[in-house]
Structure formats: structure tokens, C-alpha cells
Coordinates of C-alpha atoms and ligand atoms in Angstrom, one line a residue:
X477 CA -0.4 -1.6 3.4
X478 CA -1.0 1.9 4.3
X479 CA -1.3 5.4 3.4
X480 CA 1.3 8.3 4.5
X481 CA 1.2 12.1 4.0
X482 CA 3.4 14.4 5.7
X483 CA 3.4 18.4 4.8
X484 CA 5.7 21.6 6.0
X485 CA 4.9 24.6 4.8
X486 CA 4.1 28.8 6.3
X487 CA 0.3 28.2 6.7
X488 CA -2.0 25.9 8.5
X489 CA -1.7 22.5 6.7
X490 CA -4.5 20.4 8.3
X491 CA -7.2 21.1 5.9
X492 CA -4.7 19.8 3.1
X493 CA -3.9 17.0 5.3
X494 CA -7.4 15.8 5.5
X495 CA -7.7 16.3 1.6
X496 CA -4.8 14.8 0.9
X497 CA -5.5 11.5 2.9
X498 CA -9.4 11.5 1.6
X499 CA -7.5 10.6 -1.8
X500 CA -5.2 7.8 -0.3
X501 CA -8.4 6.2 1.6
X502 CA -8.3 3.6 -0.6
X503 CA -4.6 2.3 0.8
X504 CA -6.3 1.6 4.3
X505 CA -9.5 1.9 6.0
X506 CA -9.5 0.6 9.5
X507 CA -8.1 3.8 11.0
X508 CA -6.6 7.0 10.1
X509 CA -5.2 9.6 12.0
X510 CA -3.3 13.7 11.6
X511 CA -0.9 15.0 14.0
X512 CA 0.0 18.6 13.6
X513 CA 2.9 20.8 15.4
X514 CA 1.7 24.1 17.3
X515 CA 4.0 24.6 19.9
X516 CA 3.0 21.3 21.1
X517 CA 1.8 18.1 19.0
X518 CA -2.0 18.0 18.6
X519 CA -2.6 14.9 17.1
X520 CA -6.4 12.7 16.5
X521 CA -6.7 9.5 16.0
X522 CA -9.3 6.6 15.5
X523 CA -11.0 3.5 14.5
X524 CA -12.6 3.9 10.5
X525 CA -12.8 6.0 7.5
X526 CA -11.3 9.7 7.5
X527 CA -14.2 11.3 7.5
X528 CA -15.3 9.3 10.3
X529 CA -12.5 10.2 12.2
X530 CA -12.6 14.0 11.8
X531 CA -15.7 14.9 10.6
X532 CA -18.0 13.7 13.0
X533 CA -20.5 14.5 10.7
X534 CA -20.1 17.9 10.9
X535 CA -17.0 20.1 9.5
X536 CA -18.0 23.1 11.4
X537 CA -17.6 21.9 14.4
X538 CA -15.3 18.7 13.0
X539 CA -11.9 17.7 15.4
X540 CA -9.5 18.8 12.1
X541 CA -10.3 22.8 13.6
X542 CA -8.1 21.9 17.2
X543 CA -5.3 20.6 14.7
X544 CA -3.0 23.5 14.0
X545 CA 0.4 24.0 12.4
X546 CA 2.3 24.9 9.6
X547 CA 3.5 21.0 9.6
X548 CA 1.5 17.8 10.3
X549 CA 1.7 14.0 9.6
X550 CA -1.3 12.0 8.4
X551 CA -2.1 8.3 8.3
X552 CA -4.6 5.6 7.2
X553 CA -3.8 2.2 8.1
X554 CA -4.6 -1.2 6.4
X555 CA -3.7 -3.6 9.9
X556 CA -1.2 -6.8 8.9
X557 CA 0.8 -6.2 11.9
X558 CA -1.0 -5.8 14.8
X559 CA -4.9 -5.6 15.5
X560 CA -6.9 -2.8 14.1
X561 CA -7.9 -0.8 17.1
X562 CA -6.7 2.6 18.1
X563 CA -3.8 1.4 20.6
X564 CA -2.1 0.9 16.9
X565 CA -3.5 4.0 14.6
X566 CA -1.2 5.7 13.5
X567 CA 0.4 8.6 14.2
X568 CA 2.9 7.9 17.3
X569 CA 4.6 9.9 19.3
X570 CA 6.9 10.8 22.3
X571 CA 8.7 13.3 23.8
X572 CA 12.5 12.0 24.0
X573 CA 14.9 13.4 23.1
X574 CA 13.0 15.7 20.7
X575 CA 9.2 15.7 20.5
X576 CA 8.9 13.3 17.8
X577 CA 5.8 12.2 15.9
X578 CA 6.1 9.1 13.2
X579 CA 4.2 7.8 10.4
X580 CA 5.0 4.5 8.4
X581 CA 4.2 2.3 5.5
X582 CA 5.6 -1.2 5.1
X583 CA 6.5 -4.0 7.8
X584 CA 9.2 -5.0 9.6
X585 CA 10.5 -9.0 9.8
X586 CA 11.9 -7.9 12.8
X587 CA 9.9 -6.9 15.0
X588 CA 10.1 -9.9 17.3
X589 CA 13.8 -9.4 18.1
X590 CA 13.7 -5.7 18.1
X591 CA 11.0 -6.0 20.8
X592 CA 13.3 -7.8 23.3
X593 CA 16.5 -5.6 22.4
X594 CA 14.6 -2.6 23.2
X595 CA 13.0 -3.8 26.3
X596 CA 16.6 -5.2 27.4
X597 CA 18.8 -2.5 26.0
X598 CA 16.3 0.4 26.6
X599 CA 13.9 -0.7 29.1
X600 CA 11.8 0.2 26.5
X601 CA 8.0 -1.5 26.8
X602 CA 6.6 -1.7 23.7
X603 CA 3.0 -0.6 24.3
X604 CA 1.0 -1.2 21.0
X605 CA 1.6 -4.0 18.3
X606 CA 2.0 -1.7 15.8
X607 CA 5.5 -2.3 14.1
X608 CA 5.8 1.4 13.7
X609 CA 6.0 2.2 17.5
X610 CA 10.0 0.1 16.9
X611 CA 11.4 2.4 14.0
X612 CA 10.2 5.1 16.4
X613 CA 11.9 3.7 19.4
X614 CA 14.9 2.7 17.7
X615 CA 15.1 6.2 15.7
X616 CA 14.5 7.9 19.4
X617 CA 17.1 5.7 20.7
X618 CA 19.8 6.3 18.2
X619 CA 19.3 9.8 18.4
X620 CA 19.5 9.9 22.1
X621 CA 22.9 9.6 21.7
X622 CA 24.3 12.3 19.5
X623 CA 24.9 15.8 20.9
X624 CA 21.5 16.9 20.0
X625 CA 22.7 21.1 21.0
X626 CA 22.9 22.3 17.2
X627 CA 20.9 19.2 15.6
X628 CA 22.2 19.0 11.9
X629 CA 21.7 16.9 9.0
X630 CA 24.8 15.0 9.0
X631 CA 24.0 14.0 12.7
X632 CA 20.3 13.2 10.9
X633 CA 21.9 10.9 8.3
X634 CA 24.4 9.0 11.4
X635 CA 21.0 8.5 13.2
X636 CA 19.0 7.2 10.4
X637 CA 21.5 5.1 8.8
X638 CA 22.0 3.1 12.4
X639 CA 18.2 2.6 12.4
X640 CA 18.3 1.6 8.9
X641 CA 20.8 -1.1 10.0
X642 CA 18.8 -2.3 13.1
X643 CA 15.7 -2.3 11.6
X644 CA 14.8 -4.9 8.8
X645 CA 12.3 -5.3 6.0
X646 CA 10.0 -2.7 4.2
X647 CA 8.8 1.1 5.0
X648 CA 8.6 4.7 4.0
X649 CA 8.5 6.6 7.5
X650 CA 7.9 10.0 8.0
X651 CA 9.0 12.1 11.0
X652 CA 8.1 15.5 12.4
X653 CA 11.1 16.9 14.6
X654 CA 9.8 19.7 16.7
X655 CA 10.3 23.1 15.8
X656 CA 12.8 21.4 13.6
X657 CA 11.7 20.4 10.3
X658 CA 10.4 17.5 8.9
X659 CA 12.2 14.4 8.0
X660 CA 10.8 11.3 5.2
X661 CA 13.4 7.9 4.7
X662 CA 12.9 4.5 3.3
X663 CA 14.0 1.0 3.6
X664 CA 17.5 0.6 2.0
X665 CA 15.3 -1.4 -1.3
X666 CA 13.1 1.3 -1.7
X667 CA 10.3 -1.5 -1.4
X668 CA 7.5 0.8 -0.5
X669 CA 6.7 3.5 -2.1
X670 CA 6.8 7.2 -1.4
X671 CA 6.7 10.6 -4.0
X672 CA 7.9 14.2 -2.8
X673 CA 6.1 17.3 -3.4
X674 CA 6.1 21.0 -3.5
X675 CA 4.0 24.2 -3.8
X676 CA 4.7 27.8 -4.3
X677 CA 1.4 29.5 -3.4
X678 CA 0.7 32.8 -4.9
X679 CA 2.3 34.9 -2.4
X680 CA 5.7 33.4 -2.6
X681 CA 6.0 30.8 0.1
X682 CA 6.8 27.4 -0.7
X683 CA 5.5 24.1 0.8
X684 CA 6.9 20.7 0.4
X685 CA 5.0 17.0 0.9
X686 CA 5.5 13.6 0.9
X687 CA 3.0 11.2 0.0
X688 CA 2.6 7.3 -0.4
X689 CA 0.5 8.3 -3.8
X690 CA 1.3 11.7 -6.5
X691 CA -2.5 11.4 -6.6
X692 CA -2.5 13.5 -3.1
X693 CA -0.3 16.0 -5.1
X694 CA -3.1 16.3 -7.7
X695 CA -5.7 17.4 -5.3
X696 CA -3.7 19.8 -3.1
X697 CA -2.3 21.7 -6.1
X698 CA 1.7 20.2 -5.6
X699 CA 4.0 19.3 -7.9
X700 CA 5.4 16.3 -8.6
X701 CA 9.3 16.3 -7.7
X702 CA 10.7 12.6 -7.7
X703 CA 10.2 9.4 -6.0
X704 CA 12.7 8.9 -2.8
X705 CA 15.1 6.6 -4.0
X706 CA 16.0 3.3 -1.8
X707 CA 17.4 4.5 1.3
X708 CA 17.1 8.2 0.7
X709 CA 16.9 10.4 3.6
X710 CA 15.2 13.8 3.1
X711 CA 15.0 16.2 5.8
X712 CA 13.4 19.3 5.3
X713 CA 14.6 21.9 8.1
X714 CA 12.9 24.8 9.2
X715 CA 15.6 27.8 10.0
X716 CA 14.1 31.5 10.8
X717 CA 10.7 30.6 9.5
X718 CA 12.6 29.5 6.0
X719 CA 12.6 26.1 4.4
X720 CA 15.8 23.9 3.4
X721 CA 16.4 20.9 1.6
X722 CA 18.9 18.0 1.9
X723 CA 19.4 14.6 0.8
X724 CA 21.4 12.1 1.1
X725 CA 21.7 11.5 -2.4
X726 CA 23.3 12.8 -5.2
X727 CA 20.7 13.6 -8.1
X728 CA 23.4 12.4 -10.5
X729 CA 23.8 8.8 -8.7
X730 CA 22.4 6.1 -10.6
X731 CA 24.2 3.2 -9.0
X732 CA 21.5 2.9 -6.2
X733 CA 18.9 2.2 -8.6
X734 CA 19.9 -0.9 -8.5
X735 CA 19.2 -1.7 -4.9
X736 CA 15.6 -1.1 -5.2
X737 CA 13.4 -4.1 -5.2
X738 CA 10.1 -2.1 -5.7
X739 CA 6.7 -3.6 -4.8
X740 CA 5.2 -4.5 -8.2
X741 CA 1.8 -5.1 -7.1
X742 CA 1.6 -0.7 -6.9
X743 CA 1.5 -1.5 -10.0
X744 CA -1.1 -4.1 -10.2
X745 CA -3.7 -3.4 -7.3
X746 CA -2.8 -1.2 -4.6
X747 CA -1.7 2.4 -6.4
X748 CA -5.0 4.0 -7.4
X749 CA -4.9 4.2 -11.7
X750 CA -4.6 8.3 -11.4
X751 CA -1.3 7.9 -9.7
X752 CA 2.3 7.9 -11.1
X753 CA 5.2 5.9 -9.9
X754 CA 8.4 6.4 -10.7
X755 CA 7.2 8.3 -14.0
X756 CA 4.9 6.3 -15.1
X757 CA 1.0 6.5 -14.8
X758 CA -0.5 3.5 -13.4
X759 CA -3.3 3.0 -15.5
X760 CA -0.8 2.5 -18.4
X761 CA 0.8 0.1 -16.8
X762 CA -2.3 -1.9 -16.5
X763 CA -3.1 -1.7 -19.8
X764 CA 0.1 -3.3 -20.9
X765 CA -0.2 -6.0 -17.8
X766 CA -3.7 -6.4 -19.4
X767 CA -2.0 -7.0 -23.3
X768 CA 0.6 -9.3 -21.7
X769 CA -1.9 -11.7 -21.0
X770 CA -2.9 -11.9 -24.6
X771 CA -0.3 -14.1 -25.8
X772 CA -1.6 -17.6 -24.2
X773 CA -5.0 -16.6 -24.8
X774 CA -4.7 -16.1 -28.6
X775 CA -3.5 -19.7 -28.8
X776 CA -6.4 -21.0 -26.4
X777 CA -8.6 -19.4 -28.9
X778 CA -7.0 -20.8 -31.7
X779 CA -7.0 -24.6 -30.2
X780 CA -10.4 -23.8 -29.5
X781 CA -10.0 -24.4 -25.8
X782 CA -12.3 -21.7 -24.9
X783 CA -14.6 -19.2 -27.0
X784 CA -14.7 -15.7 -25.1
X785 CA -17.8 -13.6 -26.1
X786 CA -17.1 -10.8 -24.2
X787 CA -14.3 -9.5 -21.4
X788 CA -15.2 -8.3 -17.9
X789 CA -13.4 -7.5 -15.2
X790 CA -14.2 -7.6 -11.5
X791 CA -14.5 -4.1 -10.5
X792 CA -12.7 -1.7 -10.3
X793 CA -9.1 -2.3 -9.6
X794 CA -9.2 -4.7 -12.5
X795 CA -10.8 -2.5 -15.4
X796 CA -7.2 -1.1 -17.0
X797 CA -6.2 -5.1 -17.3
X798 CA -9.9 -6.1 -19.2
X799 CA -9.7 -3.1 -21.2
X800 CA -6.2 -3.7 -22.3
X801 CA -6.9 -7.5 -23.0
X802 CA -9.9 -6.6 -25.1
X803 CA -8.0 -4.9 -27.1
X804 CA -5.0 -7.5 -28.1
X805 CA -7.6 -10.0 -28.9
X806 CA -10.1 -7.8 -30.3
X807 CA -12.8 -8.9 -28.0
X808 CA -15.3 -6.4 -26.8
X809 CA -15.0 -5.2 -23.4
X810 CA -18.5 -5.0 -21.7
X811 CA -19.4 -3.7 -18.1
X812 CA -20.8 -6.9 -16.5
X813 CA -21.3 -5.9 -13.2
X814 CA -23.4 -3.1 -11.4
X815 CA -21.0 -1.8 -8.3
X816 CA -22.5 -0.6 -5.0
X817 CA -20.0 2.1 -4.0
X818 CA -21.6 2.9 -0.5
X819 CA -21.0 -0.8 0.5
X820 CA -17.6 -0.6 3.0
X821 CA -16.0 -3.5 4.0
X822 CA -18.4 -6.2 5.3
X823 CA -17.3 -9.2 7.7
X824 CA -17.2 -12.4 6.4
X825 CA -21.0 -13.8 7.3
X826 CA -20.6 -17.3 8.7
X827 CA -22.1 -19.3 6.4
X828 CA -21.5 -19.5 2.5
X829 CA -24.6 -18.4 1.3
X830 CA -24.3 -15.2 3.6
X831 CA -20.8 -14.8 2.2
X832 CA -22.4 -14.8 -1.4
X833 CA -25.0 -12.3 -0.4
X834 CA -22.4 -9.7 1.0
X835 CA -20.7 -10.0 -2.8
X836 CA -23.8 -9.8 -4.4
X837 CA -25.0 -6.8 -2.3
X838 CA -21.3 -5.4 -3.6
X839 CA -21.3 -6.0 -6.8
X840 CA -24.4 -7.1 -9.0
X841 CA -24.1 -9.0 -12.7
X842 CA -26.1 -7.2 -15.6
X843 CA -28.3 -9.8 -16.7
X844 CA -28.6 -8.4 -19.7
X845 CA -25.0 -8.3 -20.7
X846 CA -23.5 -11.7 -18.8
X847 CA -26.8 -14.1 -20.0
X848 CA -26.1 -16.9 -22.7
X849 CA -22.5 -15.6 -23.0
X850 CA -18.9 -17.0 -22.7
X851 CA -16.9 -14.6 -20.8
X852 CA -13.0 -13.5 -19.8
X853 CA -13.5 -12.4 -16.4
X854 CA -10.4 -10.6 -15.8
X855 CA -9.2 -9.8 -12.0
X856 CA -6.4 -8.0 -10.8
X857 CA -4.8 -11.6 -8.7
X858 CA -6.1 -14.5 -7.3
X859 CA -5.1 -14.9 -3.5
X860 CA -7.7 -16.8 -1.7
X861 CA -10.5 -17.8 -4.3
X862 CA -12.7 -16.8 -1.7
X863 CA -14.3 -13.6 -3.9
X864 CA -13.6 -15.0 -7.1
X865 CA -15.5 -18.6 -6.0
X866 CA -18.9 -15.9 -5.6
X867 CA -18.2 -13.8 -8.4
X868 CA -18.3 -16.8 -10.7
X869 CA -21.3 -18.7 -8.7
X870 CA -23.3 -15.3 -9.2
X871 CA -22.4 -15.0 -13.1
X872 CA -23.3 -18.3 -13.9
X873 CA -26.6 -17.4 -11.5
X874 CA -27.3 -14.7 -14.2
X875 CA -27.2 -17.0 -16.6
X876 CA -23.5 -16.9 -18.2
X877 CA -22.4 -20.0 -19.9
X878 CA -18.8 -20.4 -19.8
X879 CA -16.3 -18.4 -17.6
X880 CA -12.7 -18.3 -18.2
X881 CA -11.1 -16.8 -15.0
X882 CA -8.4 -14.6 -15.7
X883 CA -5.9 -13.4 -12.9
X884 CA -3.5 -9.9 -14.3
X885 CA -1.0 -11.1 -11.5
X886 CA 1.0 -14.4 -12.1
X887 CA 0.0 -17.6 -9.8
X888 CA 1.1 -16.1 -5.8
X889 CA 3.4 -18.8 -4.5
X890 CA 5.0 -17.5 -1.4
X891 CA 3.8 -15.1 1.6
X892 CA 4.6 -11.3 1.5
X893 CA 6.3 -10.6 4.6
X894 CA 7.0 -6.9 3.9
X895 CA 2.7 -5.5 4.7
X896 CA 0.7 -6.5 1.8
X897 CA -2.0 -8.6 3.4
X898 CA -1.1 -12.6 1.7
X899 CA 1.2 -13.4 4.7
X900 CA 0.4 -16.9 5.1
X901 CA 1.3 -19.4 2.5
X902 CA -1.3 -21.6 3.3
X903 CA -4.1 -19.4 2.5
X904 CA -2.6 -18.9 -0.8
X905 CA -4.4 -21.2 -3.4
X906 CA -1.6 -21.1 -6.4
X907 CA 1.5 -22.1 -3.7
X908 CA -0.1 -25.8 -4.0
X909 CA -2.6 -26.3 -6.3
X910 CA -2.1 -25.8 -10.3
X911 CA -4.4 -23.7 -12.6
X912 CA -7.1 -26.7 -13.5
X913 CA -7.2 -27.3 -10.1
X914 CA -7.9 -24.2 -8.8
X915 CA -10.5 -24.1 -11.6
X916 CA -12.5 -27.0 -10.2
X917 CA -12.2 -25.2 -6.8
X918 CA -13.4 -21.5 -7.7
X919 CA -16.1 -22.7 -10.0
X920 CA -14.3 -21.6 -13.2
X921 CA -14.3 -23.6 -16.4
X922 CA -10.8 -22.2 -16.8
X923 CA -8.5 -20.2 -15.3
X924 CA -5.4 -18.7 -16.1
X925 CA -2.7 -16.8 -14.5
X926 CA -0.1 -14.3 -16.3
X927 CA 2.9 -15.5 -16.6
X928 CA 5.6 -14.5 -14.5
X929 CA 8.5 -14.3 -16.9
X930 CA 6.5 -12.1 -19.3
X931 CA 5.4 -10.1 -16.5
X932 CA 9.5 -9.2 -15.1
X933 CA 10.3 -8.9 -18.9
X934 CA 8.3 -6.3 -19.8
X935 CA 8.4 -4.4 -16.6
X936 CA 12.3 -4.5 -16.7
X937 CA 11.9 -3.3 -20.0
X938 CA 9.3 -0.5 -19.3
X939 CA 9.6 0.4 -15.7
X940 CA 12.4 2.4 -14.9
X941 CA 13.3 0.8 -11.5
X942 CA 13.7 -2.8 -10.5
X943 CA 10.9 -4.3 -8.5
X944 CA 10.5 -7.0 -6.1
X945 CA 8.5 -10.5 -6.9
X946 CA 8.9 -12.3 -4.0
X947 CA 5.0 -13.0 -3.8
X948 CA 5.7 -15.0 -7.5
X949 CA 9.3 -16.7 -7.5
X950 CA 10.3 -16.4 -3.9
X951 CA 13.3 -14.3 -4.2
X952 CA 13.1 -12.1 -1.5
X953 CA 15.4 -8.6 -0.9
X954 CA 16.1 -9.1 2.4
X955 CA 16.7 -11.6 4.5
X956 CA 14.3 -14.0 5.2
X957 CA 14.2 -17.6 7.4
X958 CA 11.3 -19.7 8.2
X959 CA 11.3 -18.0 11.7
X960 CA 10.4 -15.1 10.2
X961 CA 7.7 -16.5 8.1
X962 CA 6.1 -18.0 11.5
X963 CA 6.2 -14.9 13.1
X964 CA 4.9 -12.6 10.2
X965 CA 2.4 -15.3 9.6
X966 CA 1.3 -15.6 13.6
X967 CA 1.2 -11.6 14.0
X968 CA -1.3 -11.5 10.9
X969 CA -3.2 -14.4 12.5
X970 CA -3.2 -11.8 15.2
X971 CA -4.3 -8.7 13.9
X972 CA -7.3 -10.5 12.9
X973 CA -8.1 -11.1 16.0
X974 CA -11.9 -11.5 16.8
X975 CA -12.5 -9.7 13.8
X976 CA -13.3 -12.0 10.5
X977 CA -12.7 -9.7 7.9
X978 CA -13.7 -10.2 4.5
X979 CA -11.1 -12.5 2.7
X980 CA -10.8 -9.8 -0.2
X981 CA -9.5 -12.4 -2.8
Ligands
SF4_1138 FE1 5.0 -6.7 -3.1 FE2 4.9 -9.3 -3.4 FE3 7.2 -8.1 -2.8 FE4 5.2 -8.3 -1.0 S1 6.4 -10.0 -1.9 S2 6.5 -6.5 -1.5 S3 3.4 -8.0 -2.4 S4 6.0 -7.9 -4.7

């Protein structure tokens, strides 16, 4: 998972980049990176936070001032693919047959393949082990090949749709064509998000963006237009110092709607709760997730299984689920935990008690509140029981009696091969172990999951696009094969390299 923003406009746009990526930190933090176009590309990129990156600790004299142009790309990266070291941050670029520079979101499952095409086909030597460093290749390949003299968005749409064909599984790519304009296309499912923008400042001109998260939009004063629909191509060309639009698609077609297998855990964890997808707020949804899971516990509480006191969540991402589950049972919601917000991510310590101490330095219980109670500690999903295995030991540390554990997302069966960071089905507790089970393990004297069918009923229902749950059932919208699994499964092994992150779940 990762965050992308990409901005054309008449004035200097890297001050709004930086803003605008500050707000999507939370979609990856192990590198980010701005290229601009000024003539020539003047791109910066590292290891860390943004303002790490670019700040330097001081804005005066701060890297962002050598970035200029009136359009510029900007990235943070969560690594799945490839290790998290500045070889892969993003932006990329090269020089053939355009100057291109490229920024993505998603994974491809074909990476291994397309490696040995290019390098055959193209003598191309794929340098990083970012996958994003292919759709460029491929993209720089296909367009190699058209008469690039009067470059026009028909010849745009040929070249896209041939790297939309050769390239398989899940992104949202942006593309800056120089002194051409700026291009933004997704995978043909629409699996990974993206949201257009655009600005008319006071003195007439008019900017357009393209974000990962509306919640950019809200800080840099743009206007939300639409979400790109699966396989949309939007190019925004620059002519005579004026802006144009085109798509590919008509705003009156429907039918592709139903190709898109959106990511529903947006929905769930990733999205930040400000954010609106496809016209709908996030923390809404939440809150309904959060009712959903109402329906078994109201008949655990009548069989007397368990006897909630209060309802906590496990901060933050999980508040909207706990304070919409408070309110279907009429429970009341309580703040169990004190958060440390200047604690980043921490490497796993080696030994469990270290582990526990990293959590606890995170994320305190209030004695006060958790003591001599029974409580519904609800979490967004339950991956690797690694977090939730602490969070419980330190609750019942505080002096809690009985914890039900409660997970928003239904029990996560099968890897996610498309960039969300739950690649390998071993790691995953709920592909082989059932819900007392996984109890025992974790600590819990219950836990439940949501379940899955009431989950894709009331999002088919409510949401207004069709999303992907490959993560719960195994239905997966493109093709998949057990090679693929190995080799999504082997590069993630990868990417972690020496480093031990954190297991987050
Ligand atoms: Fe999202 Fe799960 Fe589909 Fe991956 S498999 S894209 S995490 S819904």
C-alpha cells in the first residue's frame, strides 16, 4: 500500500505537494519522495517520514525549495514488493522516448515474467525491485513505438491499453510526460483507489490533482471531481500554457462499474476516516461495519456467553467500528487506552517481553476505566495475533476481567497478492485455525470475527461500486495460480529483508 499525488497546474505546485502527501503519510512511511518538471525533472527522494525527507529540520533551507514546476508527482511508500531502501522510493524516471517520471499504488503478480520479457525483448535490466520501475518500462516501451511527432490522446489510450494488457494485478499510476501534460490510469478492476481534483484559484487559473485519498483535496483547497473508474485513462494536456481534459470514458457509461473489484479494506483500515470513496465518507462506513457486528453479539448476550461492561477499541483505526457497536447494543463506549502519538514504527524486539514493551510504550490501558471490567475490545482485523496477543496480555495486566476480542473484518483466509501487506497465508491465523482457537492463542476469552456474508450484503447494498474480498472468500479478480502466490509470497519475504518490522496485527 502506498500513497500517490500528482498535480498540474500555472504556479509552483511543490509546496502543495508536500502538504498534500503530509495528509496521506499514514498510507506509507518507509519512504516518500516529489518529482517536479522545470525544464528538466528535479526529483528527491529517501528513506522515512516526509518531513524527514524534505525538511531536514529546517523549511528555510528544506530540499522542497530546488523542486520547481507548475507539475510534480509525489509518493510515500508502504514496501510489499521489494526492500524499503531508496533504490525502490518512489518516484522513477527516465528519459526514453519522453522524459517520463511515474508514480504507483498497488502490486503486480507479474512481475516475475515481465522481468525476463523486458530484459529479453528490451534488453531492459531491471535495476530496483520496485514493481513500479515494470509499468514504467513497459509504458516507455509501448510508447517507443508510436509516431511520438504530434503525441495525442488517442495514441495515449493505444499505449496504455497495451500496458494494461501486459501488465497484471492491482495499481493507480501516475505519469508526468514532459512539457506534455500529466497522465493518471488504473488497473482494468479499479482495485486500488484513486480520486481526481481541481482548483480555480482566485485569479482564474485552474489546477487539477489526483490523489490516492479526497483528504489531500481537503487540505490543498481542491474539489472533489469523481473517483477514476476501472481502467480509466485521464490525461491532462498542457497546450499554450492552457489545460485540457480527456478520458476515456464516457460519464454516462455505467456498464464498467461492474468490472471493478474495489479493495474493501479502504474501507476498513487503510483510508483515513476524513476521506470519501466513491461518495461515501469513511467513517460512515465504519460505523455501519461496527453495527453489523451487532447481530451475533446480541444473541451471545442473550445466551449469556459473555457479559460486556464496556466497548473499546484498539486505537485509532478501530474507533468508528467500537463506537458504532456501542450503539446497536447499547453498551457504553469508553476510551481504554492512552495512545503515544510520537511513537513511529518500532522493530519487533527479539524477545516477547520486549515485544510487549514496544506495545505498551504505544499504547497504554487506563486503569481506571479497563479494572474489574468485562470488555468488547473491538479491532479493525485480526491478521497475525501478534498485537492483539499484547494488547490483551496488557488489559488483563490492568486488571480487566474478561475480554471478548472483536475483529470489524471477517476471519482473513487467503493472502492479498495485489500490495496490502498479508501476503503469506501462513502468517495468517484465521486460514487454519477457527475462532475458539485462535482465542486460546491470543489470550482472549472469546473472539469473534464479522461475518463475511453480512459484510458483502450490506456493502453491495450501500456502497455504490463492487469491491474485491479475496482476503475473505478467495475469489480473486484476476488471475491467480499458486506460482504466483509463491512468488508474491517470496518477494514480501524479501522486502523484509534484514529488517524485522513490527508485525502490525
Ligand atoms: Fe483488498 Fe483483500 Fe482484495 Fe487485497 S485481497 S485487494 S486486501 S480486499
Amino acid at each position: 500500500m502506498c500513497g500517490i499525488l500528482g498535480i498540474i497546474g500555472s504556479q509552483n505546485v511543490t509546496h502543495d505537494l508536500y502538504n498534500g502527501l503530509m495528509a496521506i503519510q499514514h498510507r506509507g512511511q518507509d519512504s516518500a519522495g516529489i518529482v517536479t518538471f522545470d525544464e528538466t525533472f528535479k526529483l528527491k527522494k529517501g528513506i522515512g517520514l516526509v518531513k524527514d525527507v524534505f525538511l531536514e529540520n529546517n523549511f528555510e533551507n528544506s530540499s522542497l525549495n530546488k523542486l520547481t514546476g507548475n507539475m510534480g508527482l509525489a509518493h510515500v511508500r508502504y514496501s510489499t514488493i521489494g526492500t524499503p531502501d531508496e533504490l525502490n522510493a518512489q518516484p522513477f524516471t527516465v528519459s526514453y522516448p519522453f522524459g517520463l517520471a511515474m508514480v504507483h499504488n498497488g502490486n503486480l503478480t507479474n512481475f516475475v515474467n515481465l522481468k525476463d520479457i523486458l530484459y529479453k525483448e528490451n534488453h531492459r535490466l531491471v535495476s530496483s525491485s520496485c514493481d513500479l520501475e515494470l509499468i514504467l518500462y513497459v509504458f516507455a516501451s509501448e510508447l517507443e513505438k508510436i509516431d511520438l511527432n504530434n503525441l495525442n490522446f488517442e495514441q495515449l489510450v493505444e499505449v496504455v491499453t497495451k500496458t494494461q494488457k501486459r501488465i497484471s494485478g492491482a495499481y493507480s499510476t501516475l505519469t508526468m510526460i514532459a512539457n506534455n501534460g500529466l497522465l493518471a490510469f488504473t488497473d482494468p478492476h479499479g482495485i486500488r483507489p484513486m480520486v481526481m481534483g481541481e482548483k480555480i484559484d482566485d485569479n482564474g487559473s485552474i489546477s487539477y490533482a489526483f490523489a490516492s485519498e479526497s483528504t489531500c483535496f481537503d487540505y490543498l483547497g481542491y474539489k472533489l471531481i469523481k473517483d477514476l473508474a476501472p481502467g480509466e485513462i485521464i490525461y491532462i494536456e498542457r497546450k499554450e500554457d492552457k489545460l485540457f481534459i480527456h478520458s476515456n470514458i464516457n460519464k454516462n457509461d455505467k456498464n464498467n462499474k461492474k468490472e471493478q473489484y474495489f479493495c474493501i479494506f479502504e474501507y476498513i483500515y487503510f483510508a483515513r476516516e476524513d476521506s470519501i470513496i466513491h461518495g461515501l465518507n469513511v467513517a460512515k462506513v465504519r460505523e455501519s461495519i461496527g453495527k453489523l457486528l451487532a447481530t451475533r453479539l446480541k444473541s451471545e448476550i442473550a445466551n449469556k456467553n459473555i457479559s460486556p461492561d464496556i466497548i473499546i477499541e484498539v486505537p485509532s483505526s478501530a474507533f468508528y467500528f467500537a463506537w458504532g457497536l456501542s450503539k446497536a447494543l447499547s453498551i457504553e463506549y469508553a476510551k481504554g487506552f492512552a495512545k503515544n502519538n510520537f511513537i513511529g514504527r518500532s522493530f519487533i524486539k527479539p524477545t516477547p517481553a520486549g515485544r510487549k514493551n514496544t506495545i505498551k510504550q504505544k499504547l497504554n490501558p487506563i486503569k481506571e476505566i479497563v479494572r474489574d471490567k468485562n470488555i468488547l475490545v473491538v479491532d479493525d482485523s485480526l491478521v497475525r495475533g501478534n498485537t492483539s496477543k499484547h494488547i490483551i496480555s496488557i488489559l488483563k495486566e490492568a486488571g480487566a476481567k474478561e475480554i471478548y476480542f472483536v475483529s470489524a473484518a471477517p476471519p482473513i483466509k487467503h493472502p492479498c497478492v495485489y500490495g496490502i501487506d498479508m501476503s503469506t497465508k501462513t502468517e495468517l491465523l484465521a486460514a487454519t485455525l477457527d475462532e475458539n482457537q485462535i482465542a486460546k492463542l491470543i489470550g482472549a476469552d472469546k473472539v469473534y470475527f464479522q461475518s463475511i456474508d453480512q459484510l458483502i450484503n450490506m456493502c453491495e447494498m450501500r456502497l455504490k461500486v463492487n469491491c474485491c474480498y479475496a482476503c475473505f472468500n478467495g475469489k480473486y479478480p484476476t488471475h491467480v495460480d499458486d506460482r504466483i502466490f509463491a512468488d508474491v509470497s517470496n518477494e514480501r519475504h524479501l522486502s523484509q529483508g534484514n529488517y524485522e518490522y513490527e508485525c502490525r496485527k
